[in-house]
CSV table of C-alpha atoms in Angstrom, one decimal:
chain,number,residue,atom,x,y,z
A,19,MET,CA,-8.7,-132.3,72.1
A,20,LYS,CA,-8.3,-130.6,68.8
A,21,LEU,CA,-7.3,-132.9,66.0
A,22,ASP,CA,-7.2,-131.9,62.3
A,23,ARG,CA,-8.5,-134.8,60.3
A,24,ILE,CA,-9.9,-135.9,56.9
A,25,MET,CA,-11.3,-139.0,55.4
A,26,ILE,CA,-10.7,-140.3,51.8
A,27,ALA,CA,-13.7,-142.1,50.5
A,28,ALA,CA,-15.3,-143.1,47.2
A,29,PRO,CA,-18.5,-144.4,45.7
A,30,ALA,CA,-17.1,-147.9,45.2
A,31,SER,CA,-14.1,-150.1,45.6
A,32,GLY,CA,-11.5,-149.7,42.8
A,33,SER,CA,-12.0,-145.9,42.7
A,34,GLY,CA,-8.5,-145.0,43.7
A,35,LYS,CA,-8.9,-144.5,47.5
A,36,THR,CA,-5.7,-146.3,48.4
A,37,LEU,CA,-3.6,-144.7,45.7
A,38,ILE,CA,-4.7,-141.2,46.6
A,39,THR,CA,-4.5,-141.8,50.4
A,40,CYS,CA,-0.9,-143.1,50.0
A,41,GLY,CA,0.0,-140.1,47.8
A,42,LEU,CA,-1.6,-137.6,50.2
A,43,LEU,CA,0.2,-139.2,53.2
A,44,GLY,CA,3.5,-139.0,51.4
A,45,LEU,CA,2.9,-135.4,50.4
A,46,LEU,CA,2.0,-134.4,54.0
A,47,LYS,CA,5.2,-136.1,55.3
A,48,LYS,CA,7.2,-134.3,52.6
A,49,LYS,CA,5.7,-131.0,53.9
A,50,GLY,CA,6.9,-131.8,57.4
A,51,PHE,CA,3.6,-132.8,59.0
A,52,GLN,CA,3.5,-135.5,61.7
A,53,VAL,CA,0.8,-137.7,60.3
A,54,ALA,CA,-1.4,-140.5,61.7
A,55,SER,CA,-3.2,-142.7,59.3
A,56,PHE,CA,-6.2,-144.9,60.0
A,57,LYS,CA,-8.0,-147.6,58.0
A,58,CYS,CA,-11.8,-147.9,58.3
A,59,GLY,CA,-12.6,-151.5,59.0
A,60,PRO,CA,-10.7,-154.7,59.9
A,61,ASP,CA,-8.1,-154.7,57.1
A,62,PHE,CA,-4.5,-155.4,58.3
A,63,ILE,CA,-2.8,-154.8,55.0
A,64,ASP,CA,-3.3,-151.0,54.4
A,65,PRO,CA,-2.1,-150.0,57.9
A,66,MET,CA,0.9,-152.4,57.5
A,67,PHE,CA,1.7,-150.7,54.1
A,68,HIS,CA,1.3,-147.2,55.5
A,69,THR,CA,3.7,-148.0,58.4
A,70,LYS,CA,6.3,-150.0,56.6
A,71,VAL,CA,6.6,-148.1,53.3
A,72,ILE,CA,5.2,-144.6,53.9
A,73,GLY,CA,6.4,-144.4,57.5
A,74,THR,CA,3.2,-143.1,59.1
A,75,LYS,CA,1.8,-144.3,62.4
A,76,SER,CA,-1.2,-146.3,61.2
A,77,ARG,CA,-4.1,-148.0,63.1
A,78,ASN,CA,-7.6,-149.4,62.4
A,79,LEU,CA,-10.9,-147.8,63.4
A,80,ASP,CA,-13.9,-150.0,63.3
A,81,THR,CA,-17.4,-149.2,64.5
A,82,PHE,CA,-18.3,-152.9,64.4
A,83,PHE,CA,-15.7,-153.8,67.0
A,84,THR,CA,-16.0,-150.7,69.2
A,85,ASP,CA,-18.7,-148.5,70.5
A,86,HIS,CA,-18.8,-144.8,69.6
A,87,GLU,CA,-17.0,-143.6,72.7
A,88,THR,CA,-14.2,-146.1,72.3
A,89,THR,CA,-13.8,-145.4,68.6
A,90,ARG,CA,-13.4,-141.7,69.3
A,91,SER,CA,-11.0,-142.4,72.1
A,92,LEU,CA,-8.8,-144.6,70.0
A,93,LEU,CA,-8.7,-142.0,67.3
A,94,ALA,CA,-7.7,-139.3,69.8
A,95,LYS,CA,-5.2,-141.5,71.6
A,96,ASN,CA,-3.4,-142.7,68.5
A,97,ALA,CA,-3.2,-139.3,66.9
A,98,ALA,CA,-2.4,-137.3,70.0
A,99,ASP,CA,1.2,-136.6,69.0
A,100,CYS,CA,0.4,-135.8,65.4
A,101,ASP,CA,-0.5,-132.7,63.4
A,102,ILE,CA,-3.2,-134.4,61.2
A,103,ALA,CA,-5.0,-137.7,60.9
A,104,VAL,CA,-5.9,-139.1,57.5
A,105,MET,CA,-8.5,-141.9,57.3
A,106,GLU,CA,-9.0,-144.2,54.4
A,107,GLY,CA,-12.6,-145.4,53.8
A,108,VAL,CA,-13.7,-149.0,53.0
A,109,MET,CA,-15.6,-150.1,49.9
A,110,GLY,CA,-18.2,-147.6,48.8
A,111,TYR,CA,-18.9,-144.6,51.1
A,112,PHE,CA,-22.3,-145.9,52.3
A,113,ASP,CA,-21.4,-149.6,52.2
A,114,GLY,CA,-21.5,-151.3,55.6
A,115,MET,CA,-22.5,-154.6,57.2
A,116,GLY,CA,-25.2,-155.4,54.7
A,117,LEU,CA,-27.4,-154.2,51.9
A,118,ASN,CA,-29.7,-152.5,54.3
A,119,ASP,CA,-27.1,-151.3,56.8
A,120,SER,CA,-24.3,-148.7,56.6
A,121,ARG,CA,-23.0,-149.5,60.1
A,122,ALA,CA,-19.2,-150.2,60.2
A,123,GLY,CA,-18.7,-148.5,56.9
A,124,ALA,CA,-16.9,-145.3,56.0
A,125,SER,CA,-20.0,-143.1,56.4
A,126,ASP,CA,-20.6,-144.5,59.8
A,127,LEU,CA,-17.1,-143.9,61.0
A,128,ALA,CA,-17.1,-140.3,59.5
A,129,GLN,CA,-20.3,-139.5,61.5
A,130,VAL,CA,-19.1,-141.1,64.7
A,131,THR,CA,-15.8,-139.2,64.6
A,132,ASP,CA,-17.2,-136.0,63.0
A,133,THR,CA,-14.6,-136.2,60.3
A,134,PRO,CA,-14.8,-134.2,57.0
A,135,VAL,CA,-14.8,-136.4,54.0
A,136,LEU,CA,-13.2,-136.0,50.5
A,137,LEU,CA,-15.2,-138.0,48.0
A,138,ILE,CA,-13.1,-139.4,45.1
A,139,VAL,CA,-15.2,-139.4,41.9
A,140,ASN,CA,-14.1,-141.1,38.7
A,141,ALA,CA,-14.5,-138.4,36.0
A,142,LYS,CA,-13.3,-140.5,33.1
A,143,GLY,CA,-15.8,-140.6,30.2
A,144,CYS,CA,-18.3,-138.1,31.6
A,145,SER,CA,-19.0,-134.4,31.9
A,146,ARG,CA,-22.3,-133.0,33.1
A,147,SER,CA,-23.6,-136.5,34.1
A,148,ILE,CA,-21.2,-136.3,37.1
A,149,LEU,CA,-23.5,-133.7,38.8
A,150,PRO,CA,-26.4,-136.1,39.7
A,151,ALA,CA,-23.8,-138.7,40.8
A,152,ILE,CA,-22.3,-136.3,43.3
A,153,LYS,CA,-25.6,-134.8,44.3
A,154,GLY,CA,-26.9,-138.2,45.1
A,155,PHE,CA,-24.1,-138.7,47.6
A,156,LEU,CA,-24.6,-135.3,49.1
A,157,ASP,CA,-28.4,-135.8,49.6
A,158,PHE,CA,-28.6,-139.5,50.5
A,159,GLN,CA,-28.0,-139.0,54.2
A,160,GLU,CA,-29.0,-136.2,56.6
A,161,LYS,CA,-25.4,-135.9,57.7
A,162,PRO,CA,-23.1,-137.4,55.0
A,163,CYS,CA,-20.0,-135.4,56.2
A,164,ILE,CA,-18.8,-135.0,52.6
A,165,ARG,CA,-17.1,-131.6,52.4
A,166,GLY,CA,-15.0,-131.9,49.2
A,167,ILE,CA,-14.6,-133.6,45.9
A,168,ILE,CA,-11.4,-135.0,44.2
A,169,LEU,CA,-11.9,-135.8,40.5
A,170,ASN,CA,-10.0,-138.9,39.5
A,171,ARG,CA,-8.8,-139.8,36.0
A,172,VAL,CA,-9.3,-136.4,34.5
A,173,SER,CA,-6.9,-134.3,32.5
A,174,ALA,CA,-5.3,-131.0,33.6
A,175,MET,CA,-6.9,-129.4,30.6
A,176,LEU,CA,-10.5,-130.5,31.4
A,177,TYR,CA,-10.2,-130.1,35.2
A,178,PRO,CA,-10.8,-126.3,35.5
A,179,ARG,CA,-14.0,-126.5,33.6
A,180,MET,CA,-15.2,-129.5,35.5
A,181,LYS,CA,-14.4,-127.8,38.8
A,182,GLU,CA,-16.3,-124.6,37.8
A,183,MET,CA,-19.4,-126.6,36.7
A,184,ILE,CA,-19.6,-128.6,39.9
A,185,GLU,CA,-19.0,-125.7,42.3
A,186,SER,CA,-21.5,-123.5,40.4
A,187,GLU,CA,-24.3,-126.0,40.5
A,188,LEU,CA,-23.7,-127.9,43.8
A,189,ASP,CA,-22.9,-126.8,47.3
A,190,ILE,CA,-19.5,-128.5,47.4
A,191,LYS,CA,-15.9,-127.6,46.9
A,192,VAL,CA,-13.6,-129.4,44.4
A,193,VAL,CA,-10.2,-129.6,45.9
A,194,GLY,CA,-8.2,-131.2,43.1
A,195,TYR,CA,-7.8,-133.9,40.6
A,196,VAL,CA,-5.7,-136.9,39.8
A,197,PRO,CA,-4.7,-137.6,36.2
A,198,VAL,CA,-4.3,-141.1,34.8
A,199,LEU,CA,-1.0,-142.3,36.4
A,200,THR,CA,0.1,-145.5,34.7
A,201,ASP,CA,3.5,-145.5,36.3
A,202,CYS,CA,2.2,-145.1,39.9
A,203,ILE,CA,-0.2,-148.0,40.2
A,204,LEU,CA,0.1,-150.0,43.4
A,205,GLU,CA,-0.5,-153.6,42.6
A,206,SER,CA,-2.5,-155.6,45.1
A,207,ARG,CA,0.6,-157.8,45.9
A,208,HIS,CA,2.4,-154.6,46.8
A,209,LEU,CA,-0.2,-153.8,49.4
A,210,GLY,CA,-0.2,-157.3,50.8
A,211,LEU,CA,3.3,-158.7,50.4
A,212,MET,CA,6.5,-156.7,50.2
A,213,MET,CA,9.9,-158.3,49.5
A,214,PRO,CA,12.9,-156.4,50.8
A,215,ASP,CA,14.2,-155.6,47.3
A,216,GLU,CA,10.8,-154.1,46.4
A,217,ILE,CA,10.8,-151.5,49.2
A,218,THR,CA,13.2,-149.1,47.3
A,219,GLU,CA,11.1,-149.4,44.2
A,220,LEU,CA,7.9,-148.6,46.1
A,221,HIS,CA,9.5,-145.6,47.8
A,222,GLU,CA,10.4,-144.3,44.3
A,223,LYS,CA,6.9,-144.9,43.0
A,224,LEU,CA,5.2,-143.2,46.0
A,225,ASP,CA,7.6,-140.3,45.7
A,226,ARG,CA,6.5,-139.8,42.1
A,227,LEU,CA,2.9,-140.1,43.2
A,228,SER,CA,3.3,-137.4,45.8
A,229,GLN,CA,5.0,-135.2,43.3
A,230,GLU,CA,2.1,-135.5,40.9
A,231,LEU,CA,-0.5,-134.9,43.7
A,232,GLU,CA,1.4,-131.8,44.8
A,233,LYS,CA,0.7,-130.3,41.4
A,234,SER,CA,-2.9,-131.5,41.1
A,235,LEU,CA,-4.4,-131.2,44.6
A,236,ASP,CA,-5.2,-128.0,46.4
A,237,LEU,CA,-3.4,-129.0,49.6
A,238,GLU,CA,-4.2,-125.8,51.4
A,239,ALA,CA,-8.0,-126.4,50.8
A,240,ILE,CA,-7.6,-129.9,52.1
A,241,LEU,CA,-5.8,-128.7,55.2
A,242,GLN,CA,-8.5,-126.1,55.8
A,243,LEU,CA,-11.2,-128.8,55.6
A,244,ALA,CA,-9.2,-131.0,58.0
A,245,LYS,CA,-8.9,-128.0,60.4
A,246,SER,CA,-12.7,-127.6,60.4
A,247,ALA,CA,-13.2,-130.9,62.2
A,248,PRO,CA,-14.7,-130.2,65.7
A,249,PRO,CA,-12.7,-131.1,68.8
A,250,LEU,CA,-12.8,-134.7,70.0
A,251,PRO,CA,-13.3,-135.8,73.6
A,252,SER,CA,-10.0,-136.5,75.4
A,253,PRO,CA,-9.0,-140.1,75.2
A,254,LYS,CA,-10.2,-142.4,77.9
A,255,PRO,CA,-7.6,-143.3,80.5
A,256,SER,CA,-5.3,-146.1,79.7
A,257,TYR,CA,-5.9,-149.5,81.3
A,258,GLY,CA,-5.3,-149.2,85.0
A,259,GLU,CA,-5.2,-145.4,85.0
A,260,ASP,CA,-8.9,-144.7,85.6
A,261,PRO,CA,-9.5,-143.8,89.2
A,262,GLU,CA,-13.1,-145.0,88.9
A,263,LYS,CA,-11.9,-148.5,87.9
A,264,PRO,CA,-9.6,-149.7,90.8
A,265,GLU,CA,-10.1,-153.3,89.7
A,266,GLU,CA,-8.1,-152.6,86.5
A,267,ARG,CA,-5.3,-151.0,88.5
A,268,GLU,CA,-5.2,-154.1,90.8
A,269,PHE,CA,-5.2,-156.5,87.9
A,270,ARG,CA,-2.4,-154.6,86.2
A,271,SER,CA,-0.4,-154.7,89.4
A,272,ARG,CA,-0.8,-158.5,89.7
A,273,VAL,CA,0.4,-158.9,86.1
A,274,GLN,CA,3.4,-156.7,86.6
A,275,GLN,CA,4.4,-158.3,89.9
A,276,ALA,CA,4.1,-161.7,88.3
A,277,GLY,CA,6.4,-160.5,85.4
A,278,LEU,CA,4.2,-162.2,82.8
A,279,ARG,CA,6.1,-162.6,79.5
A,280,ILE,CA,4.2,-163.3,76.2
A,281,GLY,CA,6.0,-164.5,73.1
A,282,VAL,CA,4.6,-162.8,70.0
A,283,ALA,CA,5.4,-164.5,66.6
A,284,ARG,CA,6.4,-161.7,64.2
A,285,ASP,CA,8.2,-162.1,60.9
A,286,GLU,CA,7.4,-162.4,57.1
A,287,ALA,CA,4.9,-165.2,57.8
A,288,PHE,CA,3.1,-163.6,60.7
A,289,CYS,CA,2.6,-160.0,60.1
A,290,PHE,CA,-1.2,-159.3,60.5
A,291,PHE,CA,-1.6,-157.3,63.7
A,292,TYR,CA,-3.9,-154.9,65.4
A,293,GLU,CA,-1.3,-152.8,67.1
A,294,ASP,CA,-3.9,-151.6,69.5
A,295,ASN,CA,-4.2,-155.2,70.8
A,296,LEU,CA,-0.5,-155.3,71.6
A,297,THR,CA,-0.7,-151.8,73.2
A,298,LEU,CA,-3.5,-153.0,75.4
A,299,LEU,CA,-1.6,-156.0,76.6
A,300,ARG,CA,1.3,-153.8,77.6
A,301,GLU,CA,-1.0,-151.4,79.4
A,302,MET,CA,-2.3,-154.4,81.3
A,303,GLY,CA,1.2,-155.0,82.5
A,304,ALA,CA,2.4,-157.8,80.2
A,305,GLN,CA,5.9,-157.9,78.7
A,306,LEU,CA,5.8,-158.8,75.0
A,307,VAL,CA,8.8,-160.6,73.5
A,308,GLU,CA,8.9,-160.9,69.7
A,309,PHE,CA,10.3,-164.0,68.0
A,310,SER,CA,10.5,-165.4,64.5
A,311,PRO,CA,9.1,-168.9,63.7
A,312,ILE,CA,11.1,-168.8,60.5
A,313,HIS,CA,14.5,-167.5,61.6
A,314,ASP,CA,14.8,-168.3,65.4
A,315,ARG,CA,15.7,-171.8,66.4
A,316,GLU,CA,13.6,-171.9,69.6
A,317,LEU,CA,11.3,-169.8,71.7
A,318,PRO,CA,12.6,-167.0,73.9
A,319,PRO,CA,13.1,-168.2,77.5
A,320,ASP,CA,10.7,-168.0,80.5
A,321,LEU,CA,7.5,-167.4,78.5
A,322,ASP,CA,4.1,-167.5,80.2
A,323,GLY,CA,2.1,-167.1,77.0
A,324,LEU,CA,2.2,-167.3,73.3
A,325,LEU,CA,0.5,-165.3,70.6
A,326,PHE,CA,0.3,-166.3,66.9
A,327,HIS,CA,-1.4,-163.9,64.6
A,328,GLY,CA,-2.3,-164.1,60.9
A,329,GLY,CA,-0.1,-163.4,57.9
A,330,TYR,CA,1.3,-165.5,55.1
A,331,PRO,CA,2.4,-168.9,56.5
A,332,GLU,CA,1.3,-170.6,53.3
A,333,LEU,CA,3.9,-168.6,51.3
A,334,TYR,CA,6.7,-169.7,53.8
A,335,VAL,CA,5.4,-173.2,54.4
A,336,LYS,CA,8.8,-174.8,53.5
A,337,GLU,CA,10.9,-172.5,55.7
A,338,LEU,CA,8.5,-172.9,58.6
A,339,SER,CA,8.4,-176.7,58.3
A,340,GLU,CA,12.2,-177.1,57.9
A,341,ASN,CA,12.7,-175.2,61.2
A,342,ARG,CA,12.0,-178.3,63.2
A,343,SER,CA,13.7,-177.1,66.3
A,344,MET,CA,11.2,-174.1,66.5
A,345,CYS,CA,8.3,-176.4,65.8
A,346,ALA,CA,9.4,-178.7,68.6
A,347,SER,CA,10.0,-175.7,70.9
A,348,VAL,CA,6.4,-174.4,70.3
A,349,LYS,CA,4.8,-177.9,70.7
A,350,ASN,CA,6.7,-178.6,73.9
A,351,ALA,CA,5.8,-175.2,75.4
A,352,ILE,CA,2.0,-175.8,74.6
A,353,SER,CA,2.3,-179.4,75.9
A,354,ARG,CA,3.7,-178.1,79.2
A,355,GLY,CA,0.8,-175.8,79.6
A,356,THR,CA,2.1,-172.4,78.2
A,357,ILE,CA,-1.1,-170.4,77.6
A,358,CYS,CA,-1.5,-169.8,73.8
A,359,MET,CA,-3.8,-167.9,71.5
A,360,ALA,CA,-3.6,-168.4,67.7
A,361,GLU,CA,-5.7,-166.9,65.0
A,362,CYS,CA,-5.9,-167.7,61.2
A,363,GLY,CA,-2.4,-168.1,59.9
A,364,GLY,CA,-1.1,-168.8,63.4
A,365,PHE,CA,-3.8,-171.5,63.7
A,366,LEU,CA,-2.6,-173.0,60.5
A,367,TYR,CA,1.0,-173.1,61.8
A,368,LEU,CA,-0.1,-175.1,64.9
A,369,HIS,CA,-1.5,-178.0,62.8
A,370,GLU,CA,0.2,-181.4,62.3
A,371,ILE,CA,0.2,-180.8,58.5
A,372,LEU,CA,0.0,-177.6,56.4
A,373,GLU,CA,-0.4,-178.0,52.7
A,374,ASP,CA,1.0,-175.4,50.3
A,375,THR,CA,-1.2,-173.9,47.6
A,376,GLU,CA,-0.2,-176.8,45.3
A,377,GLY,CA,-1.4,-179.5,47.8
A,378,ASN,CA,2.1,-180.5,48.9
A,379,PRO,CA,2.0,-181.5,52.6
A,380,TYR,CA,4.5,-180.1,55.2
A,381,PRO,CA,4.8,-181.1,58.8
A,382,MET,CA,4.2,-178.2,61.2
A,383,VAL,CA,4.0,-177.8,65.0
A,384,GLY,CA,1.4,-180.6,65.7
A,385,ALA,CA,-0.4,-178.9,68.6
A,386,VAL,CA,-3.6,-179.1,66.6
A,387,SER,CA,-4.3,-182.5,65.1
A,388,GLY,CA,-5.0,-183.0,61.5
A,389,LYS,CA,-4.4,-181.1,58.3
A,390,ALA,CA,-5.0,-177.6,56.9
A,391,HIS,CA,-5.4,-177.2,53.2
A,392,TYR,CA,-5.8,-174.6,50.5
A,393,THR,CA,-9.3,-174.5,48.9
A,394,GLY,CA,-8.7,-172.1,46.0
A,395,ARG,CA,-11.6,-169.9,47.1
A,396,LEU,CA,-12.6,-167.6,49.9
A,397,GLN,CA,-14.0,-169.8,52.7
A,398,ARG,CA,-15.2,-167.2,55.2
A,399,PHE,CA,-15.3,-163.5,54.8
A,400,GLY,CA,-16.5,-160.6,57.0
A,401,TYR,CA,-17.7,-159.8,60.4
A,402,ILE,CA,-18.9,-162.4,62.9
A,403,ILE,CA,-20.0,-162.5,66.5
A,404,LEU,CA,-18.6,-165.4,68.6
A,405,ARG,CA,-21.1,-166.8,71.1
A,406,GLU,CA,-21.8,-169.7,73.5
A,407,GLY,CA,-18.3,-170.6,74.2
A,408,GLN,CA,-15.7,-170.1,77.0
A,409,VAL,CA,-12.3,-168.4,76.8
A,410,PHE,CA,-9.9,-170.3,79.2
A,411,GLY,CA,-12.9,-171.3,81.3
A,412,LYS,CA,-14.7,-168.0,81.4
A,413,GLN,CA,-17.9,-166.9,79.8
A,414,LEU,CA,-17.2,-163.5,78.2
A,415,GLY,CA,-20.4,-162.7,76.3
A,416,ASP,CA,-20.4,-161.7,72.7
A,417,ILE,CA,-17.0,-161.4,71.0
A,418,PRO,CA,-17.0,-159.4,67.8
A,419,SER,CA,-14.5,-160.9,65.3
A,420,HIS,CA,-13.6,-161.1,61.6
A,421,GLU,CA,-12.7,-163.9,59.2
A,422,PHE,CA,-10.9,-163.9,55.8
A,423,HIS,CA,-9.2,-167.1,54.7
A,424,TYR,CA,-8.8,-169.3,51.7
A,425,TYR,CA,-7.6,-172.3,53.8
A,426,ASP,CA,-9.7,-174.8,55.7
A,427,SER,CA,-8.9,-177.2,58.5
A,428,GLU,CA,-10.0,-180.7,59.6
A,429,GLN,CA,-10.1,-179.2,63.1
A,430,ASN,CA,-12.0,-175.9,62.9
A,431,GLY,CA,-13.3,-176.5,66.4
A,432,GLU,CA,-16.8,-176.7,67.9
A,433,ASP,CA,-16.5,-174.6,71.0
A,434,PHE,CA,-18.1,-171.4,69.8
A,435,LEU,CA,-21.0,-170.4,67.5
A,436,ALA,CA,-20.0,-167.9,64.8
A,437,GLN,CA,-23.0,-165.7,63.9
A,438,LYS,CA,-23.1,-163.4,60.9
A,439,PRO,CA,-24.4,-160.1,62.4
A,440,ALA,CA,-26.5,-159.1,59.4
A,441,ALA,CA,-27.7,-162.6,58.3
A,442,LYS,CA,-29.0,-165.8,59.7
A,443,ARG,CA,-25.9,-167.8,58.7
A,444,ASN,CA,-23.9,-169.4,61.5
A,445,TRP,CA,-21.3,-172.2,62.1
A,446,ARG,CA,-19.3,-173.8,64.8
A,447,CYS,CA,-15.6,-172.8,65.2
A,448,ILE,CA,-12.7,-172.4,67.7
A,449,ASN,CA,-10.7,-174.9,69.6
A,450,SER,CA,-10.9,-173.7,73.2
A,451,GLY,CA,-9.3,-175.5,76.1
A,452,ASP,CA,-7.5,-174.9,79.4
A,453,SER,CA,-4.3,-173.6,77.8
A,454,LEU,CA,-5.0,-173.3,74.0
A,455,PHE,CA,-7.5,-171.0,72.2
A,456,CYS,CA,-7.2,-171.1,68.4
A,457,GLY,CA,-9.2,-170.9,65.2
A,458,PHE,CA,-9.7,-168.8,62.1
A,459,PRO,CA,-11.4,-165.7,63.6
A,460,HIS,CA,-9.3,-162.5,64.0
A,461,LEU,CA,-9.8,-160.8,67.4
A,462,TYR,CA,-9.8,-157.1,68.2
A,463,TYR,CA,-9.4,-156.8,72.0
A,464,TYR,CA,-11.3,-153.5,72.4
A,465,GLY,CA,-14.3,-155.3,71.1
A,466,ASN,CA,-14.5,-157.3,74.3
A,467,GLN,CA,-11.8,-156.3,76.8
A,468,GLN,CA,-12.5,-159.3,78.9
A,469,LEU,CA,-10.8,-161.4,76.3
A,470,PRO,CA,-7.2,-160.2,77.0
A,471,GLU,CA,-8.0,-160.2,80.7
A,472,ALA,CA,-9.0,-163.9,80.5
A,473,PHE,CA,-5.8,-164.6,78.6
A,474,LEU,CA,-3.6,-162.9,81.3
A,475,GLN,CA,-5.7,-164.3,84.2
A,476,ARG,CA,-5.1,-167.8,82.9
A,477,MET,CA,-1.4,-167.1,82.8
A,478,LEU,CA,-1.5,-165.8,86.4
A,479,VAL,CA,-3.2,-168.9,87.6
A,480,GLU,CA,-0.7,-171.1,85.9
A,481,LYS,CA,2.3,-169.1,87.2
A,482,GLU,CA,1.0,-169.0,90.8
A,483,LYS,CA,0.6,-172.8,90.6
A,484,LYS,CA,4.2,-173.2,89.4
A,485,ASN,CA,5.4,-170.9,92.2
A,486,ARG,CA,3.6,-173.0,94.8
A,487,ASN,CA,5.3,-176.1,93.5
């Protein structure tokens, strides 16, 4: 399929990728384009921001979680109804899983998807010295995919001369600049936590940003670069639709006939989702029913499974704790054998006690014994591979995952070995039983599709048992 697409990347974090990506997305929407946005890597926050504030369909693309074919398929599938796809890189363009490995980084994703890249270069405080900096990026890899340059933090007066210098000495096109925009800065809290009364303010700020970029970027040149991207293979058939995989069609039919219903916790406290995970569960035949652990008094009726994802439970610890009827409803459901998966923030919520960031204890659900507490520093960060354990009684092989948390628990679990993919470091984690699978790791179902299958299969077994009784 033909898909116009572009990636925004930079030499390092803090170079303005997110600011310029958000401004470009807003500008494209303003011009009437149907836009899909993608974040390189496992980050939840940027896609949430793109969807909630800018209003674009936003997903993750991660070459650590998925093989090349699946990565391209997810890109094509999620952008099939759009005019253009905009990807935001991660960290520096060549940064990846380790000091000696660019895998899972922006350059890796650009190569896998054949996506033209716009490199943002900070031009403040330099003139001719910018040439070897750009040339180094162009020459470092045989196929770097960099097709254009955006100069950041440069004045309108200096830009034409900088553009002429770069284009005359290097084989690269400069497609615009961004001046210093002190009134358009997106603070990190805005990207991660948005209060309702901040949304209007953010819309106004992003509108100003798009207006500035409309004046300083060569949008037509950017669109032409996006159009130059080669066609992608058509998306792989959805689950159960591939005629060469009748076992998937049969499994989906069993799930649909059983009418499996999964309660998905979703509110201010639980907002970190890989939307592709939820889509895959629906394709497998499950019905997803959202509920709020903060605002609802009890779980929705007739649930066969429960999903608790990450988010900000530590910021809503009082509200979650005071909703005792919901805590009791969740604990009773898990005690009765309702099949449950919980990760990171959801895992914290299931504890007996969750401390706030000041160390004050609050009673929670109590399905996991012991206490979870704030440590004041990052405990685990980055990609891991889960090994040696079972998911609801099944050996699934390697499960690629991701961790990022400042909290720790007295009950991290011992049922899996977490192995850093680019280092020798490892540790035990995950509480995995007959009906409960929980721990800090975030899971991306396309990384090992047997994981959601095992989740649903365990529900089927339990439901068939209840029907016999």
